[in-house]
C-alpha angles and dihedrals in degrees: 000000000000112000121165117157124217097200105284135077112282122241123224113271096252092046088050092052091050093047096047093045089050089053091048093050097046096054118074095166097072126056090204091060091052090063119090116257090254094051092048089052092052093045092051093044093050093060094042097048088049096050102033106020129243095281094039092057122080127209087236089062093049091049091049093049091046093046093233138118107272092229088064089070089069092057089064103026122033090195135022087242088062090055090051090053091051091051093050093043096049093067098032088062093053090047095048094043088056088045091054093050091049094048092045089054093049096050090048092050098049100034129165088018122070119264115256114260097240091051089054090051093046092050092054095054109022093079092058094051087044093051092042090054089061094045112014096167095050095046090047091052090049093053092045094051089052094048089053089059100042109138096022129110089249091060094042092053093046090055092048092051100042109024112030097070089044094053091045090062095043089049094056091049094048092046088059088054097046101027098168094058125097112254090227090058091049094048086051090056093048092049088051090048092057090048094049090051090069102033094092095073114144090224091064103029098054089062096049101040110011096167094055107021092104094047097041106033114015094065100087094196090055093047092049091051094051092051093048092052098043099042092044091054092047092052093049090049089069097055103112121219116252093204 
């Protein structure tokens, strides 16, 4: 159980929840105070995990940023890794819900014919750019905190929870459109597409091409179009001739 003191006697978890929710309801001046205690914890953790890493962020920092008693964190999250999972899953759920709606609409529009390949690729990535347009800082934090844990069990499990089912459905749709391609090749294209979707982060590109980063990578519409063209061509290149 998490237990970090901030210098005053801790309240019981239920009392803490009641106290924090009372504070949130009583303040109308601050948007932060209008969030539930759990949402404030997740919002604070997202920024800190992105900028300092999971292991570089203390519970005390999260509590201070969220303006809560640190012991309240343990009421919602038994371990810091559980909090990390909640941060990842919150935005992943928004993204995947939008993808499902998009793909449903495409399959309905083109039924009974296969969906054109560029439309499938766009359906996979456009929701990200649309959501990012509404909250650039938040989605950049989300991308960066995932990048920091690449290769770890946390990252692998997050992908298994949030991406595997999505890619399975997109793979089925894409294979209908490119029937003579190996499914393994098409899955490779879809995985590359999701990686390309986030490669245009300002944090990474400014260091590589500082003179052209803004022009080439920070225009989400331009990035989206490049990905659609290149990944569609890649998928179609695997379509084997039946002659």
